[in-house]
Short mmCIF file of C-alpha atoms and ligand atoms in Angstrom, two decimals:
data_model
loop_
_atom_site.label_atom_id
_atom_site.label_comp_id
_atom_site.label_asym_id
_atom_site.label_seq_id
_atom_site.Cartn_x
_atom_site.Cartn_y
_atom_site.Cartn_z
CA UNK C 17 55.94 74.79 -84.59
CA UNK C 18 56.97 71.51 -82.94
CA UNK C 19 60.11 69.47 -83.50
CA UNK C 20 60.18 67.11 -86.39
CA UNK C 21 60.29 63.41 -85.83
CA UNK C 22 64.05 63.31 -86.16
CA UNK C 23 65.13 63.63 -82.57
CA UNK C 24 68.39 65.52 -82.24
CA UNK C 25 67.44 68.51 -84.35
CA UNK C 26 67.71 71.94 -82.97
CA UNK C 27 65.37 74.92 -83.48
CA UNK C 28 67.11 77.27 -85.86
CA UNK C 29 67.88 80.57 -84.45
CA UNK C 30 70.18 83.41 -85.16
CA UNK C 31 71.81 82.88 -81.75
CA UNK C 32 72.89 79.46 -82.74
CA UNK C 33 74.22 80.68 -86.11
CA UNK C 34 76.23 83.38 -84.39
CA UNK C 35 77.53 80.77 -81.85
CA UNK C 36 78.69 78.56 -84.65
CA UNK C 37 81.23 81.35 -85.35
CA UNK C 38 82.04 82.74 -81.90
CA UNK C 39 80.83 80.05 -79.52
CA UNK C 40 84.34 78.82 -78.85
CA UNK C 41 86.51 80.04 -75.94
CA UNK C 42 89.67 80.25 -78.05
CA UNK C 43 87.85 82.34 -80.71
CA UNK C 44 86.63 84.67 -78.04
CA UNK C 45 90.17 85.10 -76.62
CA UNK C 46 91.44 85.95 -80.14
CA UNK C 47 88.62 88.47 -80.65
CA UNK C 48 89.14 90.02 -77.24
CA UNK C 49 92.82 90.62 -78.16
CA UNK C 50 91.80 92.09 -81.53
CA UNK C 51 89.34 94.50 -79.71
CA UNK C 52 92.22 95.58 -77.51
CA UNK C 53 94.34 96.46 -80.61
CA UNK C 54 96.27 93.30 -81.38
CA UNK C 55 96.83 92.69 -85.07
CA UNK C 56 99.78 90.33 -85.57
CA UNK C 57 100.29 86.63 -84.95
CA UNK C 58 102.96 86.94 -82.33
CA UNK C 59 101.05 89.50 -80.39
CA UNK C 60 97.92 87.28 -80.53
CA UNK C 61 100.02 84.44 -79.19
CA UNK C 62 101.42 86.44 -76.32
CA UNK C 63 98.01 87.88 -75.47
CA UNK C 64 95.95 84.71 -75.69
CA UNK C 65 98.45 82.10 -74.54
CA UNK C 66 97.03 79.75 -77.20
CA UNK C 67 99.13 77.11 -78.91
CA UNK C 68 100.40 78.13 -82.34
CA UNK C 69 98.30 75.48 -84.08
CA UNK C 70 95.15 76.41 -82.19
CA UNK C 71 95.75 80.18 -82.81
CA UNK C 72 96.43 79.64 -86.48
CA UNK C 73 93.24 77.52 -86.80
CA UNK C 74 91.07 80.14 -85.05
CA UNK C 75 92.49 82.99 -87.15
CA UNK C 76 91.78 81.03 -90.30
CA UNK C 77 88.30 80.37 -89.15
CA UNK C 78 87.66 84.06 -88.42
CA UNK C 79 89.01 85.08 -91.78
CA UNK C 80 86.74 82.41 -93.45
CA UNK C 81 83.76 83.75 -91.51
CA UNK C 82 84.54 87.31 -92.66
CA UNK C 83 85.16 88.59 -89.18
CA UNK C 84 88.87 89.31 -89.81
CA UNK C 85 90.70 90.38 -92.95
CA UNK C 86 94.21 89.07 -93.51
CA UNK C 87 96.20 91.94 -94.97
CA UNK C 88 99.94 92.15 -95.78
CA UNK C 89 101.76 94.82 -93.87
CA UNK C 90 105.25 94.04 -95.24
CA UNK C 91 106.25 92.58 -98.59
CA UNK C 92 109.92 91.71 -97.81
CA UNK C 93 109.59 89.40 -96.00
CA UNK C 94 105.92 88.85 -96.60
CA UNK C 95 104.00 89.39 -93.39
CA UNK C 96 100.29 89.58 -92.65
CA UNK C 97 98.22 91.12 -89.97
CA UNK C 98 94.60 90.56 -89.04
CA UNK C 99 92.15 93.48 -89.10
CA UNK C 100 88.60 93.46 -87.87
CA UNK C 101 86.08 93.73 -90.71
CA UNK C 102 82.76 95.64 -90.42
CA UNK C 103 81.12 92.31 -89.77
CA UNK C 104 83.58 91.88 -86.88
CA UNK C 105 82.97 95.37 -85.65
CA UNK C 106 79.27 94.57 -85.48
CA UNK C 107 80.14 91.88 -82.98
CA UNK C 108 81.33 94.73 -80.73
CA UNK C 109 77.95 95.07 -79.17
CA UNK C 110 78.17 91.45 -77.98
CA UNK C 111 81.64 92.18 -76.59
CA UNK C 112 80.26 95.14 -74.61
CA UNK C 113 77.39 93.10 -73.23
CA UNK C 114 79.88 90.32 -72.31
CA UNK C 115 82.04 92.81 -70.51
CA UNK C 116 79.00 94.25 -68.70
CA UNK C 117 78.02 90.78 -67.39
CA UNK C 118 81.57 89.82 -66.51
CA UNK C 119 81.91 92.93 -64.34
CA UNK C 120 78.62 92.43 -62.65
CA UNK C 121 78.77 88.74 -62.01
CA UNK C 122 82.07 87.05 -62.45
CA UNK C 123 83.73 85.49 -59.45
CA UNK C 124 87.08 85.54 -61.13
CA UNK C 125 88.88 88.85 -60.96
CA UNK C 126 90.03 90.25 -64.41
CA UNK C 127 93.78 90.16 -64.92
CA UNK C 128 93.68 93.29 -67.21
CA UNK C 129 92.30 96.58 -66.02
CA UNK C 130 90.36 98.08 -68.96
CA UNK C 131 88.39 101.24 -68.59
CA UNK C 132 85.93 102.46 -71.22
CA UNK C 133 85.52 106.13 -72.02
CA UNK C 134 82.77 107.57 -74.15
CA UNK C 135 84.26 109.96 -76.66
CA UNK C 136 80.98 111.79 -77.13
CA UNK C 137 80.60 112.87 -73.49
CA UNK C 138 84.16 112.41 -72.26
CA UNK C 139 83.16 110.27 -69.26
CA UNK C 140 84.14 106.74 -68.17
CA UNK C 141 81.15 104.52 -68.77
CA UNK C 142 79.63 101.10 -68.59
CA UNK C 143 77.54 99.88 -71.47
CA UNK C 144 73.78 99.71 -70.83
CA UNK C 145 71.45 97.60 -72.98
CA UNK C 146 68.41 99.74 -73.78
CA UNK C 147 65.35 99.62 -75.97
CA UNK C 148 65.91 101.74 -79.07
CA UNK C 149 62.24 102.77 -79.02
CA UNK C 150 61.58 103.86 -75.44
CA UNK C 151 65.13 104.08 -74.09
CA UNK C 152 64.48 101.89 -70.93
CA UNK C 153 67.11 99.43 -69.80
CA UNK C 154 66.35 95.95 -71.12
CA UNK C 155 65.54 93.13 -68.77
CA UNK C 156 64.74 89.64 -69.90
CA UNK C 157 61.60 89.83 -67.66
CA UNK C 158 60.15 92.57 -70.00
CA UNK C 159 60.47 90.70 -73.33
CA UNK C 160 57.69 88.89 -75.10
CA UNK C 161 58.75 86.65 -77.97
CA UNK C 162 57.13 84.62 -80.74
CA UNK C 163 58.37 82.50 -83.55
CA UNK C 164 59.05 84.45 -86.68
CA UNK C 165 58.62 83.47 -90.34
CA UNK C 166 62.17 82.05 -90.56
CA UNK C 167 61.75 79.47 -87.77
CA UNK C 168 62.68 75.93 -88.72
CA UNK C 169 64.64 72.93 -87.56
CA UNK C 170 68.05 71.81 -88.56
CA UNK C 171 70.58 69.15 -87.62
CA UNK C 172 73.27 70.57 -85.38
CA UNK C 173 76.82 70.29 -86.60
CA UNK C 174 78.51 68.67 -83.72
CA UNK C 175 82.06 69.71 -83.19
CA UNK C 176 84.59 67.15 -81.98
CA UNK C 177 86.60 69.91 -80.45
CA UNK C 178 86.81 69.62 -76.74
CA UNK C 179 85.79 72.72 -74.90
CA UNK C 180 88.61 74.39 -73.10
CA UNK C 181 86.91 76.51 -70.47
CA UNK C 182 90.16 76.71 -68.51
CA UNK C 183 91.82 78.72 -71.41
CA UNK C 184 89.72 81.79 -70.58
CA UNK C 185 90.83 81.75 -66.95
CA UNK C 186 94.54 81.41 -67.91
CA UNK C 187 94.82 84.13 -70.59
CA UNK C 188 95.30 87.70 -69.41
CA UNK C 189 92.12 89.61 -70.21
CA UNK C 190 88.88 91.03 -69.06
CA UNK C 191 86.44 88.37 -70.25
CA UNK C 192 86.86 85.26 -68.16
CA UNK C 193 83.68 83.65 -66.81
CA UNK C 194 81.60 85.09 -69.70
CA UNK C 195 84.12 83.68 -72.20
CA UNK C 196 83.65 80.29 -70.68
CA UNK C 197 79.92 80.63 -70.91
CA UNK C 198 79.55 82.18 -74.36
CA UNK C 199 82.45 80.03 -75.53
CA UNK C 200 80.41 76.95 -74.75
CA UNK C 201 77.79 76.78 -77.50
CA UNK C 202 75.83 74.09 -75.69
CA UNK C 203 75.65 76.10 -72.52
CA UNK C 204 74.31 79.11 -74.38
CA UNK C 205 71.85 76.97 -76.25
CA UNK C 206 70.58 75.64 -72.91
CA UNK C 207 70.09 79.18 -71.68
CA UNK C 208 68.25 80.13 -74.84
CA UNK C 209 65.76 77.33 -74.19
CA UNK C 210 65.27 78.37 -70.60
CA UNK C 211 64.79 81.96 -71.64
CA UNK C 212 61.96 80.89 -73.95
CA UNK C 213 60.17 79.32 -71.01
CA UNK C 214 61.39 75.68 -71.05
CA UNK C 215 62.39 74.47 -67.67
CA UNK C 216 62.33 70.72 -67.50
CA UNK C 217 65.13 68.39 -68.59
CA UNK C 218 63.05 66.68 -71.23
CA UNK C 219 61.71 70.00 -72.64
CA UNK C 220 65.20 71.44 -72.89
CA UNK C 221 66.46 68.25 -74.50
CA UNK C 222 63.71 68.31 -77.15
CA UNK C 223 64.44 71.94 -77.94
CA UNK C 224 68.22 71.64 -78.23
CA UNK C 225 68.65 68.12 -79.55
CA UNK C 226 71.43 67.51 -77.04
CA UNK C 227 72.50 64.10 -75.88
CA UNK C 228 71.47 63.34 -72.23
CA UNK C 229 74.99 63.19 -70.91
CA UNK C 230 76.03 66.54 -72.58
CA UNK C 231 72.85 68.30 -71.43
CA UNK C 232 73.21 66.93 -67.94
CA UNK C 233 76.85 68.03 -67.69
CA UNK C 234 75.94 71.59 -68.89
CA UNK C 235 73.00 71.89 -66.52
CA UNK C 236 75.19 70.85 -63.63
CA UNK C 237 77.90 73.29 -64.60
CA UNK C 238 75.41 76.22 -65.07
CA UNK C 239 73.98 75.48 -61.65
CA UNK C 240 77.45 75.39 -60.07
CA UNK C 241 78.32 78.76 -61.66
CA UNK C 242 75.18 80.24 -60.20
CA UNK C 243 73.44 80.93 -63.43
CA UNK C 244 70.68 78.37 -62.84
CA UNK C 245 68.82 77.19 -59.79
CA UNK C 246 67.09 73.81 -59.47
CA UNK C 247 63.64 73.84 -57.95
CA UNK C 248 61.61 70.93 -56.70
CA UNK C 249 58.09 71.02 -58.21
CA UNK C 250 56.75 68.01 -56.43
CA UNK C 251 56.03 64.51 -57.66
CA UNK C 252 59.74 63.74 -57.84
CA UNK C 253 60.15 66.36 -60.56
CA UNK C 254 62.28 69.42 -60.68
CA UNK C 255 62.84 72.26 -63.02
CA UNK C 256 65.56 74.78 -63.77
CA UNK C 257 65.14 78.44 -63.20
CA UNK C 258 67.36 81.38 -64.10
CA UNK C 259 68.86 83.12 -61.16
CA UNK C 260 69.36 86.92 -61.28
CA UNK C 261 72.88 86.18 -62.58
CA UNK C 262 71.34 84.00 -65.31
CA UNK C 263 68.59 86.54 -66.19
CA UNK C 264 71.27 89.26 -66.59
CA UNK C 265 72.98 87.19 -69.29
CA UNK C 266 70.05 87.92 -71.64
CA UNK C 267 71.66 91.01 -73.20
CA UNK C 268 74.59 88.86 -74.37
CA UNK C 269 72.18 86.48 -76.14
CA UNK C 270 70.28 89.44 -77.50
CA UNK C 271 73.38 91.01 -78.97
CA UNK C 272 74.27 87.61 -80.56
CA UNK C 273 70.77 87.33 -81.94
CA UNK C 274 71.06 90.84 -83.52
CA UNK C 275 74.36 89.89 -85.14
CA UNK C 276 73.02 86.53 -86.30
CA UNK C 277 69.93 88.14 -87.71
CA UNK C 278 72.10 90.65 -89.63
CA UNK C 279 74.50 88.17 -91.17
CA UNK C 280 72.74 84.81 -91.21
CA UNK C 281 69.11 85.57 -91.70
CA UNK C 282 67.09 83.07 -93.80
CA UNK C 283 65.13 84.28 -96.81
CA UNK C 284 61.82 83.83 -95.02
CA UNK C 285 62.81 86.38 -92.32
CA UNK C 286 63.96 86.26 -88.71
CA UNK C 287 63.23 83.00 -86.76
CA UNK C 288 62.40 84.92 -83.55
CA UNK C 289 60.36 88.08 -83.06
CA UNK C 290 60.80 90.03 -79.85
CA UNK C 291 58.59 92.71 -78.30
CA UNK C 292 59.46 95.10 -75.49
CA UNK C 293 56.44 94.90 -73.20
CA UNK C 294 56.77 98.29 -71.44
CA UNK C 295 56.47 100.17 -74.76
CA UNK C 296 54.80 97.49 -76.89
CA UNK C 297 57.21 97.94 -79.73
CA UNK C 298 59.42 95.38 -81.55
CA UNK C 299 62.62 95.16 -79.54
CA UNK C 300 65.68 96.74 -81.00
CA UNK C 301 68.85 96.74 -78.98
CA UNK C 302 70.53 100.06 -78.46
CA UNK C 303 73.72 100.12 -76.40
CA UNK C 304 73.83 103.33 -74.31
CA UNK C 305 76.33 105.16 -72.13
CA UNK C 306 75.79 104.87 -68.36
CA UNK C 307 77.20 108.38 -67.94
CA UNK C 308 75.27 110.47 -70.46
CA UNK C 309 72.56 107.96 -71.48
CA UNK C 310 73.34 108.74 -75.14
CA UNK C 311 73.53 105.94 -77.73
CA UNK C 312 77.04 104.69 -78.37
CA UNK C 313 78.75 104.32 -81.75
CA UNK C 314 81.57 101.84 -82.09
CA UNK C 315 84.13 104.60 -82.92
CA UNK C 316 83.18 106.56 -79.80
CA UNK C 317 84.46 103.91 -77.40
CA UNK C 318 87.96 104.65 -76.08
CA UNK C 319 89.95 102.24 -73.99
CA UNK C 320 92.37 102.95 -71.19
CA UNK C 321 94.49 100.02 -70.02
CA UNK C 322 95.34 100.21 -66.30
CA UNK C 323 98.65 98.99 -64.84
ZN1 ZN H 11 60.77 99.88 -75.23
ZN1 ZN H 12 78.43 109.22 -72.63
#
């Protein structure tokens, strides 16, 4: 299916719908704090370093999106805390994939030392993205994809908010470079295009509906961070290729896709169908334990905070 005449539309995709909720660095900082046990406004502020107005706006948005519940914990005086809903808990797989990528590729050292322990086997572990059918570790190189019944085009809702990539580097946490990347919806959208085989500036622009200056800025930034490489293909033309660091970002997009397909699927069905080439089956993401290779349940993940 090709783009409609209206230039500036984007191919609908569950990744984009998920990014409309979490594709914001400040939102990711708030969620990171919640995953590490923070519930109350003051604690969120201390942990994220966000301005009160920004924090209050992001909390409101997460409540509206059904990711957090706002629950009173005291009646006199009336005070609320924010608890992660089951929809928010399902975002946890994305968090684990983000953490995995950060630890493998980030050039900025984490300011918090968080260790994961798998309650089922008792060992420290790293999360491994695997195929639920054959159990192999997932690599973007092994995925075939085709458009599903729910594919369509929609006008993007541009946000006037300025991206604050720097916020992720300043807040104490474990997700820094990945929060800058996932927190920038346009950057993630560019990567989605390149993962589906589009490599030239004009192709990516048609697919994402981005203005030239915005696309150009993102491509430069992604190249500087080592996620993309630029290759001369002759005739004065060049194309963008994913580096190993870029290819390894795929499990983050996949986890976002799963979440988006769960909560924002259109009535016609999913917009994108994926197949795991080694086993030939439709791809389903299973996050597994690096120590025991067993599948991980959300409640089996224990944290230890280092000094
Ligand atoms: Zn498989
Ligand atoms: Zn284990």
